[in-house]
């Protein structure tokens, strides 16, 4: 039997994206006497809902209404503008909280590992997405939109998002909450051809059918799919047996391949069985060398690509790699560098992969299971973690340290000024009001200093 829980149970949740909010919500629902501090390194909450989900998919962002409700509970404090590892250390959370839940997401990306990818004009989709969504860290990114051809490496939903954004007419995006500077720069875009590159075949592509279909319905771009790249082997068909999404994708791709071009201003190509092997050009990318692949079934039945030795050159003045987000280590917290996650057993942090559990330390979301799944996937994931937390014996904490005031003092002493939820609500209102006159959901503030003024304004009032 586990020992009685401290009352109130003090929990630090590190990262205010979907998994941070779902973990907070699960704690509130399952325990009356709880006091939660929800931290984020940015003044703004909501993680990738604000800075990842595409601006032309606005409806999905309404999930933040639920998160807003979570934060209106008096047992929760939002402390934005506090970075774990810098403003608040591992030692601090162990001293001031009975438990900590890391929900920091997977902010980095994977490299292609090919010669020439350091050339200018080669970016990650992670950076490009953060740039057009107004993430403060990426507002100054240089995106060479003078390129007429763009290669997007990958055929997952993030690749679909960036290919769609680059293919749309700017007026289709100007009514969204895309960052103003991105709208301005996309207005000058000279992009004519966007080519998505899949290493394996159409049956293996990871995009979902709704997102794929949308690419075939763009007002500003013809879709180009080569019929010869849609041939699917018996092994591939066997591997996707019963997978409704993949089977439907094949159907949609065949319809796309049969569709005549309508002479729209841009073309969006979806290619399969090709791998980028080298980025060509001088200081700046001019083209990508592609190798054609054939597919082979492994002994376990999964389909892998194998180079054929046949090459082609795809002109490209901009390359966006979209081959996966990647978790990074937090100072003082165990990290599994092979899987790029915090090692855990159903959300309980382990001292190393396969090692002993660390008392009072938990993890949820992308940094727990890797960068897969939609917003809702993080709910069940966070609930599993909270179940572990509430069933464990938690370390004792000195009563004087376990108070919100003790954390306030600590941050104050370090010159750290948390951005509270009331400050966020003021900023949110300002952004939405700025959007109203322009018929947009909001006009985003993209500089941290400007965001922080909403806290200063209140302090001066
Ligand atoms: C481009 C893109 C488009 C997507 N589109 C969709 C979609 O259309 N529909 C859908 O359902 N899902 C979509 N997703 C998936 C969805 O966004 C994720 O499932 C979800 O955001 C993961 O939640 P998370 O809380 O684990 O991570 P995140 O959302 O990344 O949140 C992590 C939070 O932790 C904070 N943080 C990081 N480090 C620290 C630190 N050291 N200290 C304090 N705070 C820190 C970050 O600032 C961030 O706010 C998309 C993802 C991407 C990348």
Short mmCIF file of C-alpha atoms and ligand atoms in Angstrom, two decimals:
data_model
loop_
_atom_site.label_atom_id
_atom_site.label_comp_id
_atom_site.label_asym_id
_atom_site.label_seq_id
_atom_site.Cartn_x
_atom_site.Cartn_y
_atom_site.Cartn_z
CA UNK A 1 0.00 0.00 0.00
CA UNK A 2 1.32 3.47 -0.83
CA UNK A 3 1.78 6.14 1.87
CA UNK A 4 -0.85 8.93 2.17
CA UNK A 5 -0.27 11.75 -0.33
CA UNK A 6 0.91 15.18 0.85
CA UNK A 7 -1.81 17.78 0.97
CA UNK A 8 -1.83 19.76 -1.14
CA UNK A 9 0.22 17.75 -3.59
CA UNK A 10 2.62 20.20 -5.27
CA UNK A 11 3.35 19.35 -8.91
CA UNK A 12 5.50 21.18 -11.48
CA UNK A 13 4.51 20.60 -15.10
CA UNK A 14 7.29 21.68 -17.45
CA UNK A 15 5.96 22.73 -20.87
CA UNK A 16 2.52 24.19 -21.60
CA UNK A 17 1.75 22.38 -24.85
CA UNK A 18 -1.13 19.90 -25.23
CA UNK A 19 0.52 17.23 -23.08
CA UNK A 20 1.23 19.75 -20.28
CA UNK A 21 -2.42 20.82 -20.29
CA UNK A 22 -3.73 17.24 -20.43
CA UNK A 23 -1.45 16.21 -17.55
CA UNK A 24 -2.65 19.24 -15.54
CA UNK A 25 -6.28 18.48 -16.33
CA UNK A 26 -5.90 14.81 -15.34
CA UNK A 27 -4.33 15.83 -12.01
CA UNK A 28 -7.12 18.32 -11.30
CA UNK A 29 -9.78 15.72 -12.06
CA UNK A 30 -8.23 12.94 -10.04
CA UNK A 31 -7.09 14.81 -6.98
CA UNK A 32 -8.89 17.50 -5.05
CA UNK A 33 -5.95 18.69 -2.96
CA UNK A 34 -3.41 19.56 -5.60
CA UNK A 35 -1.46 22.69 -6.49
CA UNK A 36 0.10 22.81 -9.96
CA UNK A 37 2.63 25.19 -11.47
CA UNK A 38 2.57 24.92 -15.27
CA UNK A 39 5.78 26.37 -16.72
CA UNK A 40 6.73 27.33 -20.25
CA UNK A 41 9.91 28.88 -21.57
CA UNK A 42 7.80 31.17 -23.75
CA UNK A 43 5.35 33.75 -22.42
CA UNK A 44 2.65 32.13 -24.61
CA UNK A 45 1.02 28.80 -23.75
CA UNK A 46 -0.21 26.00 -26.11
CA UNK A 47 3.08 24.80 -27.69
CA UNK A 48 2.65 23.45 -31.19
CA UNK A 49 -1.06 24.31 -31.28
CA UNK A 50 0.09 27.92 -31.62
CA UNK A 51 3.46 27.34 -33.31
CA UNK A 52 3.04 24.10 -35.30
CA UNK A 53 -0.55 23.51 -36.47
CA UNK A 54 -0.96 25.16 -39.87
CA UNK A 55 -2.54 28.63 -39.90
CA UNK A 56 -5.03 27.55 -42.59
CA UNK A 57 -6.27 24.77 -40.27
CA UNK A 58 -7.61 27.22 -37.73
CA UNK A 59 -10.47 25.06 -36.46
CA UNK A 60 -8.03 22.67 -34.79
CA UNK A 61 -6.78 25.51 -32.64
CA UNK A 62 -10.14 25.81 -30.86
CA UNK A 63 -8.89 23.07 -28.51
CA UNK A 64 -7.19 25.94 -26.64
CA UNK A 65 -10.62 26.88 -25.22
CA UNK A 66 -10.45 23.68 -23.16
CA UNK A 67 -6.90 24.48 -22.07
CA UNK A 68 -8.07 27.95 -21.05
CA UNK A 69 -10.63 26.31 -18.78
CA UNK A 70 -7.90 24.16 -17.21
CA UNK A 71 -5.91 27.28 -16.39
CA UNK A 72 -8.90 29.05 -14.89
CA UNK A 73 -8.90 26.50 -12.03
CA UNK A 74 -7.54 28.23 -8.90
CA UNK A 75 -5.35 25.20 -8.21
CA UNK A 76 -3.27 25.97 -11.33
CA UNK A 77 -0.73 28.73 -11.97
CA UNK A 78 0.70 29.34 -15.44
CA UNK A 79 4.27 30.59 -15.23
CA UNK A 80 5.32 31.52 -18.74
CA UNK A 81 8.73 32.95 -19.60
CA UNK A 82 10.44 30.49 -17.24
CA UNK A 83 12.83 28.07 -18.89
CA UNK A 84 13.60 24.77 -17.21
CA UNK A 85 17.36 24.24 -17.16
CA UNK A 86 18.07 27.96 -17.08
CA UNK A 87 15.63 29.87 -14.88
CA UNK A 88 14.52 26.81 -12.94
CA UNK A 89 16.80 23.83 -12.40
CA UNK A 90 16.25 20.15 -11.79
CA UNK A 91 17.44 20.70 -8.23
CA UNK A 92 14.85 23.47 -7.76
CA UNK A 93 11.93 21.31 -8.80
CA UNK A 94 13.08 18.43 -6.61
CA UNK A 95 13.28 20.84 -3.69
CA UNK A 96 9.96 22.65 -4.20
CA UNK A 97 7.60 20.00 -5.59
CA UNK A 98 6.53 16.49 -4.65
CA UNK A 99 6.44 15.57 -8.32
CA UNK A 100 7.44 16.95 -11.70
CA UNK A 101 6.01 16.09 -15.13
CA UNK A 102 8.20 16.92 -18.13
CA UNK A 103 6.08 17.82 -21.17
CA UNK A 104 8.59 19.78 -23.25
CA UNK A 105 7.81 18.24 -26.66
CA UNK A 106 10.41 17.51 -29.35
CA UNK A 107 11.70 20.90 -30.52
CA UNK A 108 14.57 19.84 -32.77
CA UNK A 109 14.74 18.00 -36.09
CA UNK A 110 16.65 15.32 -37.94
CA UNK A 111 19.33 15.93 -40.55
CA UNK A 112 19.37 14.11 -43.88
CA UNK A 113 23.03 13.17 -43.47
CA UNK A 114 23.91 13.89 -47.12
CA UNK A 115 26.73 16.00 -48.60
CA UNK A 116 25.87 19.62 -49.24
CA UNK A 117 22.96 19.97 -46.81
CA UNK A 118 24.79 22.79 -45.02
CA UNK A 119 24.36 25.00 -48.13
CA UNK A 120 22.24 28.09 -47.73
CA UNK A 121 18.67 27.46 -48.81
CA UNK A 122 18.52 24.10 -46.95
CA UNK A 123 16.22 24.39 -43.96
CA UNK A 124 14.19 22.05 -41.79
CA UNK A 125 10.40 22.02 -41.98
CA UNK A 126 10.58 22.56 -38.19
CA UNK A 127 12.22 25.95 -38.74
CA UNK A 128 9.98 26.92 -41.66
CA UNK A 129 6.79 25.98 -39.75
CA UNK A 130 7.94 27.89 -36.65
CA UNK A 131 8.80 30.88 -38.88
CA UNK A 132 5.42 31.17 -40.60
CA UNK A 133 3.63 30.60 -37.30
CA UNK A 134 5.49 33.48 -35.62
CA UNK A 135 7.57 31.53 -33.06
CA UNK A 136 9.78 34.18 -31.41
CA UNK A 137 12.95 32.07 -31.87
CA UNK A 138 12.45 31.90 -35.65
CA UNK A 139 11.04 35.30 -36.58
CA UNK A 140 14.40 36.32 -38.09
CA UNK A 141 14.87 33.15 -40.18
CA UNK A 142 15.89 33.79 -43.79
CA UNK A 143 13.66 31.82 -46.11
CA UNK A 144 14.79 32.18 -49.73
CA UNK A 145 11.42 32.48 -51.43
CA UNK A 146 13.08 33.75 -54.60
CA UNK A 147 13.50 30.05 -55.50
CA UNK A 148 11.28 28.86 -58.34
CA UNK A 149 11.58 25.19 -57.32
CA UNK A 150 11.32 23.83 -53.81
CA UNK A 151 12.10 20.27 -52.70
CA UNK A 152 10.27 19.04 -49.60
CA UNK A 153 11.88 15.86 -48.31
CA UNK A 154 9.25 13.66 -46.67
CA UNK A 155 5.64 12.64 -47.21
CA UNK A 156 4.13 12.93 -43.73
CA UNK A 157 1.52 15.46 -42.61
CA UNK A 158 4.12 18.12 -41.73
CA UNK A 159 5.53 17.84 -45.27
CA UNK A 160 1.97 18.20 -46.57
CA UNK A 161 1.49 21.36 -44.46
CA UNK A 162 4.63 23.08 -45.75
CA UNK A 163 4.01 22.01 -49.37
CA UNK A 164 0.45 23.37 -49.15
CA UNK A 165 1.53 26.67 -47.59
CA UNK A 166 4.13 27.15 -50.34
CA UNK A 167 1.62 26.27 -53.08
CA UNK A 168 -1.28 28.45 -51.97
CA UNK A 169 -1.80 31.98 -53.25
CA UNK A 170 -0.88 34.44 -50.50
CA UNK A 171 -4.42 35.80 -50.42
CA UNK A 172 -5.60 32.37 -49.29
CA UNK A 173 -3.30 32.72 -46.28
CA UNK A 174 -3.65 36.43 -45.56
CA UNK A 175 -6.91 35.85 -43.64
CA UNK A 176 -5.26 33.42 -41.18
CA UNK A 177 -3.15 34.01 -38.08
CA UNK A 178 0.08 33.44 -40.01
CA UNK A 179 2.80 35.86 -38.87
CA UNK A 180 2.58 39.20 -40.69
CA UNK A 181 6.22 39.08 -41.82
CA UNK A 182 5.61 35.61 -43.37
CA UNK A 183 2.56 36.86 -45.28
CA UNK A 184 4.60 39.80 -46.59
CA UNK A 185 7.47 37.58 -47.68
CA UNK A 186 5.18 34.94 -49.21
CA UNK A 187 3.59 37.76 -51.25
CA UNK A 188 6.95 38.15 -53.01
CA UNK A 189 7.37 34.37 -53.45
CA UNK A 190 8.58 33.25 -56.88
CA UNK A 191 7.88 29.59 -56.19
CA UNK A 192 6.38 27.73 -59.17
CA UNK A 193 7.11 24.06 -58.43
CA UNK A 194 6.98 22.32 -55.08
CA UNK A 195 8.08 18.67 -55.06
CA UNK A 196 7.47 16.34 -52.15
CA UNK A 197 9.91 13.42 -52.08
CA UNK A 198 9.01 10.03 -50.60
CA UNK A 199 11.78 7.51 -50.02
CA UNK A 200 9.37 4.60 -50.21
CA UNK A 201 6.20 4.07 -52.25
CA UNK A 202 2.65 5.43 -52.18
CA UNK A 203 1.46 2.58 -49.94
CA UNK A 204 4.03 3.52 -47.29
CA UNK A 205 3.40 7.29 -47.23
CA UNK A 206 2.37 8.53 -43.79
CA UNK A 207 0.04 11.40 -44.69
CA UNK A 208 -3.61 11.07 -43.78
CA UNK A 209 -6.25 11.01 -46.50
CA UNK A 210 -7.97 14.26 -45.56
CA UNK A 211 -4.69 16.18 -45.75
CA UNK A 212 -3.72 14.45 -49.02
CA UNK A 213 -7.08 15.19 -50.63
CA UNK A 214 -6.71 18.86 -49.76
CA UNK A 215 -3.57 19.01 -51.93
CA UNK A 216 -5.62 17.97 -54.95
CA UNK A 217 -8.12 20.78 -54.37
CA UNK A 218 -5.80 23.78 -54.27
CA UNK A 219 -7.03 26.78 -56.24
CA UNK A 220 -3.52 27.98 -57.05
CA UNK A 221 -1.66 24.75 -57.86
CA UNK A 222 -2.07 21.74 -60.12
CA UNK A 223 -1.25 18.43 -58.50
CA UNK A 224 1.22 16.22 -60.37
CA UNK A 225 1.55 12.51 -59.56
CA UNK A 226 3.36 10.15 -61.93
CA UNK A 227 1.25 7.05 -62.71
CA UNK A 228 4.39 4.90 -63.01
CA UNK A 229 5.29 5.74 -59.39
CA UNK A 230 1.96 4.41 -58.16
CA UNK A 231 2.62 0.79 -59.00
CA UNK A 232 2.33 -1.14 -55.75
CA UNK A 233 3.99 -4.53 -55.21
CA UNK A 234 2.27 -7.52 -53.65
CA UNK A 235 4.49 -7.15 -50.58
CA UNK A 236 3.41 -3.53 -50.10
CA UNK A 237 -0.25 -4.45 -50.53
CA UNK A 238 0.17 -7.21 -47.96
CA UNK A 239 1.81 -4.81 -45.51
CA UNK A 240 -1.15 -2.41 -45.65
CA UNK A 241 -3.87 -5.05 -45.63
CA UNK A 242 -6.80 -3.74 -43.58
CA UNK A 243 -5.26 -0.27 -43.22
CA UNK A 244 -8.16 1.88 -44.41
CA UNK A 245 -6.13 5.13 -44.52
CA UNK A 246 -3.34 3.75 -46.67
CA UNK A 247 -5.78 2.03 -49.04
CA UNK A 248 -7.78 5.23 -49.40
CA UNK A 249 -4.57 7.20 -50.00
CA UNK A 250 -3.79 4.94 -52.96
CA UNK A 251 -7.22 5.61 -54.40
CA UNK A 252 -6.82 9.38 -54.02
CA UNK A 253 -3.32 9.32 -55.52
CA UNK A 254 -4.61 7.41 -58.55
CA UNK A 255 -7.35 10.00 -59.04
CA UNK A 256 -4.68 12.71 -58.82
CA UNK A 257 -2.46 10.98 -61.39
CA UNK A 258 -5.38 10.78 -63.82
CA UNK A 259 -6.30 14.46 -63.40
CA UNK A 260 -5.28 16.67 -66.35
CA UNK A 261 -3.27 19.81 -65.56
CA UNK A 262 -5.35 22.99 -65.56
CA UNK A 263 -2.51 25.47 -66.05
CA UNK A 264 -2.70 26.91 -62.51
CA UNK A 265 0.13 29.26 -61.47
CA UNK A 266 1.94 26.61 -59.40
CA UNK A 267 2.49 22.87 -59.52
CA UNK A 268 2.70 20.57 -56.53
CA UNK A 269 4.44 17.27 -57.36
CA UNK A 270 4.29 14.19 -55.15
CA UNK A 271 7.13 11.79 -55.96
CA UNK A 272 7.77 8.29 -54.61
CA UNK A 273 10.73 5.89 -54.39
CA UNK A 274 13.37 8.63 -54.55
CA UNK A 275 16.04 9.57 -51.99
CA UNK A 276 18.07 12.78 -51.95
CA UNK A 277 21.74 11.81 -52.14
CA UNK A 278 23.50 15.16 -52.49
CA UNK A 279 22.68 18.85 -52.44
CA UNK A 280 24.27 20.48 -55.50
CA UNK A 281 25.28 24.10 -56.05
CA UNK A 282 27.79 26.67 -54.80
CA UNK A 283 27.23 28.37 -51.49
CA UNK A 284 23.50 28.19 -52.16
CA UNK A 285 21.55 25.11 -53.16
CA UNK A 286 20.76 24.85 -56.90
CA UNK A 287 19.58 21.26 -57.21
CA UNK A 288 19.22 17.93 -55.43
CA UNK A 289 20.59 14.69 -56.75
CA UNK A 290 18.03 11.94 -56.31
CA UNK A 291 18.52 8.21 -56.44
CA UNK A 292 15.66 6.04 -57.52
CA UNK A 293 14.75 3.27 -55.08
CA UNK A 294 13.16 -0.11 -55.32
CA UNK A 295 11.25 -1.59 -52.41
CA UNK A 296 11.98 -4.80 -50.56
CA UNK A 297 10.11 -6.62 -47.82
CA UNK A 298 12.21 -7.42 -44.75
CA UNK A 299 11.79 -10.72 -42.92
CA UNK A 300 9.32 -9.07 -40.54
CA UNK A 301 7.25 -7.88 -43.51
CA UNK A 302 8.07 -4.16 -43.28
CA UNK A 303 8.91 -2.46 -46.55
CA UNK A 304 12.29 -0.81 -46.97
CA UNK A 305 13.84 1.18 -49.81
CA UNK A 306 17.03 0.13 -51.57
CA UNK A 307 18.92 2.39 -54.00
CA UNK A 308 18.96 1.25 -57.63
CA UNK A 309 22.01 3.23 -58.76
CA UNK A 310 19.85 5.26 -61.16
CA UNK A 311 20.05 9.03 -60.50
CA UNK A 312 18.23 12.17 -61.59
CA UNK A 313 18.73 15.85 -60.81
CA UNK A 314 15.89 17.95 -59.43
CA UNK A 315 16.42 21.72 -59.66
CA UNK A 316 15.72 23.37 -56.27
CA UNK A 317 16.59 26.76 -54.78
CA UNK A 318 15.08 25.82 -51.43
CA UNK A 319 15.06 22.46 -49.68
CA UNK A 320 12.94 21.72 -46.63
CA UNK A 321 13.65 18.49 -44.84
CA UNK A 322 10.62 17.06 -43.13
CA UNK A 323 11.91 13.79 -41.82
CA UNK A 324 10.87 14.03 -38.20
CA UNK A 325 11.00 16.17 -35.10
CA UNK A 326 13.54 15.20 -32.42
CA UNK A 327 13.52 15.48 -28.64
CA UNK A 328 16.51 17.05 -26.88
CA UNK A 329 17.96 16.50 -23.41
CA UNK A 330 17.00 18.68 -20.43
CA UNK A 331 19.82 19.57 -18.00
CA UNK A 332 19.87 17.13 -15.07
CA UNK A 333 17.17 14.85 -16.54
CA UNK A 334 17.96 11.38 -17.98
CA UNK A 335 17.84 11.14 -21.78
CA UNK A 336 17.75 8.19 -24.14
CA UNK A 337 19.95 9.47 -26.98
CA UNK A 338 19.03 6.51 -29.19
CA UNK A 339 15.28 7.20 -29.16
CA UNK A 340 15.57 10.92 -28.33
CA UNK A 341 13.07 10.66 -25.47
CA UNK A 342 13.23 10.79 -21.68
CA UNK A 343 13.48 7.09 -20.73
CA UNK A 344 10.32 6.03 -18.93
CA UNK A 345 8.02 3.23 -17.94
CA UNK A 346 4.46 4.29 -18.78
CA UNK A 347 5.43 7.85 -17.93
CA UNK A 348 7.57 7.23 -14.84
CA UNK A 349 11.08 8.56 -15.62
CA UNK A 350 13.83 5.94 -15.43
CA UNK A 351 17.43 6.71 -14.50
CA UNK A 352 18.36 5.24 -17.91
CA UNK A 353 16.57 3.13 -20.53
CA UNK A 354 15.67 -0.13 -18.76
CA UNK A 355 16.91 1.27 -15.41
CA UNK A 356 15.28 2.06 -12.06
CA UNK A 357 12.43 4.60 -11.75
CA UNK A 358 13.27 8.04 -10.32
CA UNK A 359 10.96 8.94 -7.43
CA UNK A 360 8.66 11.89 -8.22
CA UNK A 361 9.73 12.35 -11.88
CA UNK A 362 7.32 11.83 -14.78
CA UNK A 363 7.04 12.56 -18.48
CA UNK A 364 4.23 12.89 -21.05
CA UNK A 365 3.68 13.79 -24.71
CA UNK A 366 6.23 13.89 -27.52
CA UNK A 367 9.22 13.81 -25.16
CA UNK A 368 7.78 10.61 -23.64
CA UNK A 369 6.89 8.62 -26.74
CA UNK A 370 8.57 10.46 -29.65
CA UNK A 371 7.07 12.92 -32.15
CA UNK A 372 4.03 10.98 -33.31
CA UNK A 373 0.32 11.36 -32.94
CA UNK A 374 -2.20 14.16 -33.13
CA UNK A 375 -3.16 16.62 -30.39
CA UNK A 376 -5.71 14.21 -28.90
CA UNK A 377 -3.16 11.36 -28.68
CA UNK A 378 -1.49 13.31 -25.87
CA UNK A 379 -4.60 13.09 -23.70
CA UNK A 380 -4.56 9.33 -23.11
CA UNK A 381 -0.78 9.52 -22.91
CA UNK A 382 -0.88 12.14 -20.14
CA UNK A 383 -3.59 10.23 -18.29
CA UNK A 384 -1.39 7.14 -18.20
CA UNK A 385 1.43 9.25 -16.72
CA UNK A 386 -0.80 10.84 -14.08
CA UNK A 387 -2.12 7.42 -13.08
CA UNK A 388 1.47 6.38 -12.37
CA UNK A 389 2.16 9.58 -10.45
CA UNK A 390 -0.88 9.21 -8.23
CA UNK A 391 -0.24 5.56 -7.47
CA UNK A 392 3.41 6.05 -6.43
CA UNK A 393 4.98 7.00 -3.11
CA UNK A 394 6.36 10.50 -3.65
CA UNK A 395 9.45 12.01 -2.04
CA UNK A 396 8.94 14.20 1.02
CA UNK A 397 9.41 17.96 0.62
CA UNK A 398 10.04 20.47 3.39
CA UNK A 399 6.72 22.22 4.09
CA UNK A 400 8.25 25.72 3.79
CA UNK A 401 9.70 24.87 0.36
CA UNK A 402 6.50 23.27 -0.93
CA UNK A 403 4.65 26.59 -1.22
CA UNK A 404 3.94 28.72 -4.31
CA UNK A 405 5.46 31.69 -2.42
CA UNK A 406 8.79 29.86 -2.08
CA UNK A 407 8.95 29.40 -5.86
CA UNK A 408 8.00 33.05 -6.42
CA UNK A 409 10.82 34.12 -4.12
CA UNK A 410 13.32 31.88 -5.87
CA UNK A 411 12.43 33.26 -9.31
CA UNK A 412 12.34 36.82 -8.05
CA UNK A 413 15.82 36.43 -6.56
CA UNK A 414 17.07 35.28 -9.95
CA UNK A 415 15.51 38.23 -11.75
CA UNK A 416 13.05 35.93 -13.57
CA UNK A 417 9.62 37.47 -14.20
CA UNK A 418 6.97 34.85 -14.88
CA UNK A 419 4.27 35.73 -17.40
CA UNK A 420 0.99 34.73 -15.72
CA UNK A 421 -2.17 33.44 -17.35
CA UNK A 422 -3.84 36.80 -16.79
CA UNK A 423 -1.01 38.38 -18.82
CA UNK A 424 -1.51 35.82 -21.56
CA UNK A 425 -5.27 36.55 -21.59
CA UNK A 426 -4.50 40.27 -22.04
CA UNK A 427 -2.08 39.49 -24.89
CA UNK A 428 -4.60 37.07 -26.40
CA UNK A 429 -7.33 39.73 -26.33
CA UNK A 430 -5.00 42.25 -27.94
CA UNK A 431 -4.06 39.80 -30.71
CA UNK A 432 -7.68 38.89 -31.39
CA UNK A 433 -8.81 42.51 -31.46
CA UNK A 434 -6.00 43.37 -33.86
CA UNK A 435 -7.28 40.56 -36.09
CA UNK A 436 -10.93 41.58 -36.04
CA UNK A 437 -10.60 44.67 -38.24
CA UNK A 438 -8.60 42.63 -40.77
CA UNK A 439 -11.06 39.70 -40.73
CA UNK A 440 -8.39 37.45 -39.24
CA UNK A 441 -8.56 35.22 -36.13
CA UNK A 442 -5.67 37.19 -34.62
CA UNK A 443 -2.55 39.13 -35.47
CA UNK A 444 0.28 37.42 -33.60
CA UNK A 445 2.81 39.27 -31.53
CA UNK A 446 6.08 37.56 -32.39
CA UNK A 447 8.71 39.28 -30.22
CA UNK A 448 9.13 38.19 -26.59
CA UNK A 449 9.92 41.78 -25.45
CA UNK A 450 6.63 42.95 -26.90
CA UNK A 451 4.75 40.09 -25.21
CA UNK A 452 6.33 40.92 -21.87
CA UNK A 453 4.93 44.45 -22.04
CA UNK A 454 1.54 42.95 -21.19
CA UNK A 455 2.94 41.95 -17.80
CA UNK A 456 4.73 45.28 -17.33
CA UNK A 457 1.56 47.21 -18.20
CA UNK A 458 -0.26 45.37 -15.42
CA UNK A 459 2.57 45.91 -12.92
CA UNK A 460 2.50 49.66 -13.64
CA UNK A 461 -1.32 49.92 -13.44
C1 LIG B 1 4.01 21.18 -38.00
C2 LIG B 1 3.05 20.42 -37.14
C3 LIG B 1 1.71 20.41 -37.47
C4 LIG B 1 0.82 19.68 -36.69
N1 LIG B 1 -0.49 19.68 -37.05
C5 LIG B 1 -1.37 18.98 -36.31
C6 LIG B 1 -2.74 18.99 -36.68
O1 LIG B 1 -3.12 19.60 -37.69
N2 LIG B 1 -3.61 18.29 -35.89
C7 LIG B 1 -3.20 17.60 -34.77
O2 LIG B 1 -4.02 17.01 -34.07
N3 LIG B 1 -1.89 17.58 -34.42
C8 LIG B 1 -0.98 18.25 -35.15
N4 LIG B 1 0.34 18.22 -34.80
C9 LIG B 1 0.76 17.41 -33.62
C10 LIG B 1 0.60 18.14 -32.28
O3 LIG B 1 1.01 19.48 -32.44
C11 LIG B 1 1.42 17.40 -31.21
O4 LIG B 1 0.83 16.12 -31.01
C12 LIG B 1 1.44 18.11 -29.86
O5 LIG B 1 1.69 19.50 -29.97
C13 LIG B 1 2.52 17.50 -28.92
O6 LIG B 1 2.34 18.07 -27.67
P1 LIG B 1 3.48 18.25 -26.57
O7 LIG B 1 2.82 18.96 -25.46
O8 LIG B 1 4.12 16.95 -26.30
O9 LIG B 1 4.61 19.18 -27.25
P2 LIG B 1 4.57 20.71 -27.69
O10 LIG B 1 3.29 21.07 -28.34
O11 LIG B 1 5.82 20.91 -28.49
O12 LIG B 1 4.69 21.55 -26.33
C14 LIG B 1 5.88 21.60 -25.59
C15 LIG B 1 5.96 22.90 -24.80
O13 LIG B 1 7.09 22.84 -23.92
C16 LIG B 1 7.73 24.09 -23.91
N5 LIG B 1 9.14 23.88 -23.53
C17 LIG B 1 10.11 23.28 -24.25
N6 LIG B 1 11.28 23.27 -23.57
C18 LIG B 1 11.03 23.87 -22.38
C19 LIG B 1 11.84 24.18 -21.24
N7 LIG B 1 13.14 23.85 -21.19
N8 LIG B 1 11.27 24.82 -20.20
C20 LIG B 1 9.95 25.16 -20.22
N9 LIG B 1 9.15 24.90 -21.29
C21 LIG B 1 9.67 24.26 -22.34
C22 LIG B 1 7.58 24.60 -25.33
O14 LIG B 1 7.74 26.01 -25.42
C23 LIG B 1 6.15 24.15 -25.66
O15 LIG B 1 5.21 25.13 -25.33
C24 LIG B 1 1.27 18.95 -35.56
C25 LIG B 1 2.63 18.96 -35.23
C26 LIG B 1 3.51 19.70 -36.01
C27 LIG B 1 4.96 19.69 -35.66
#
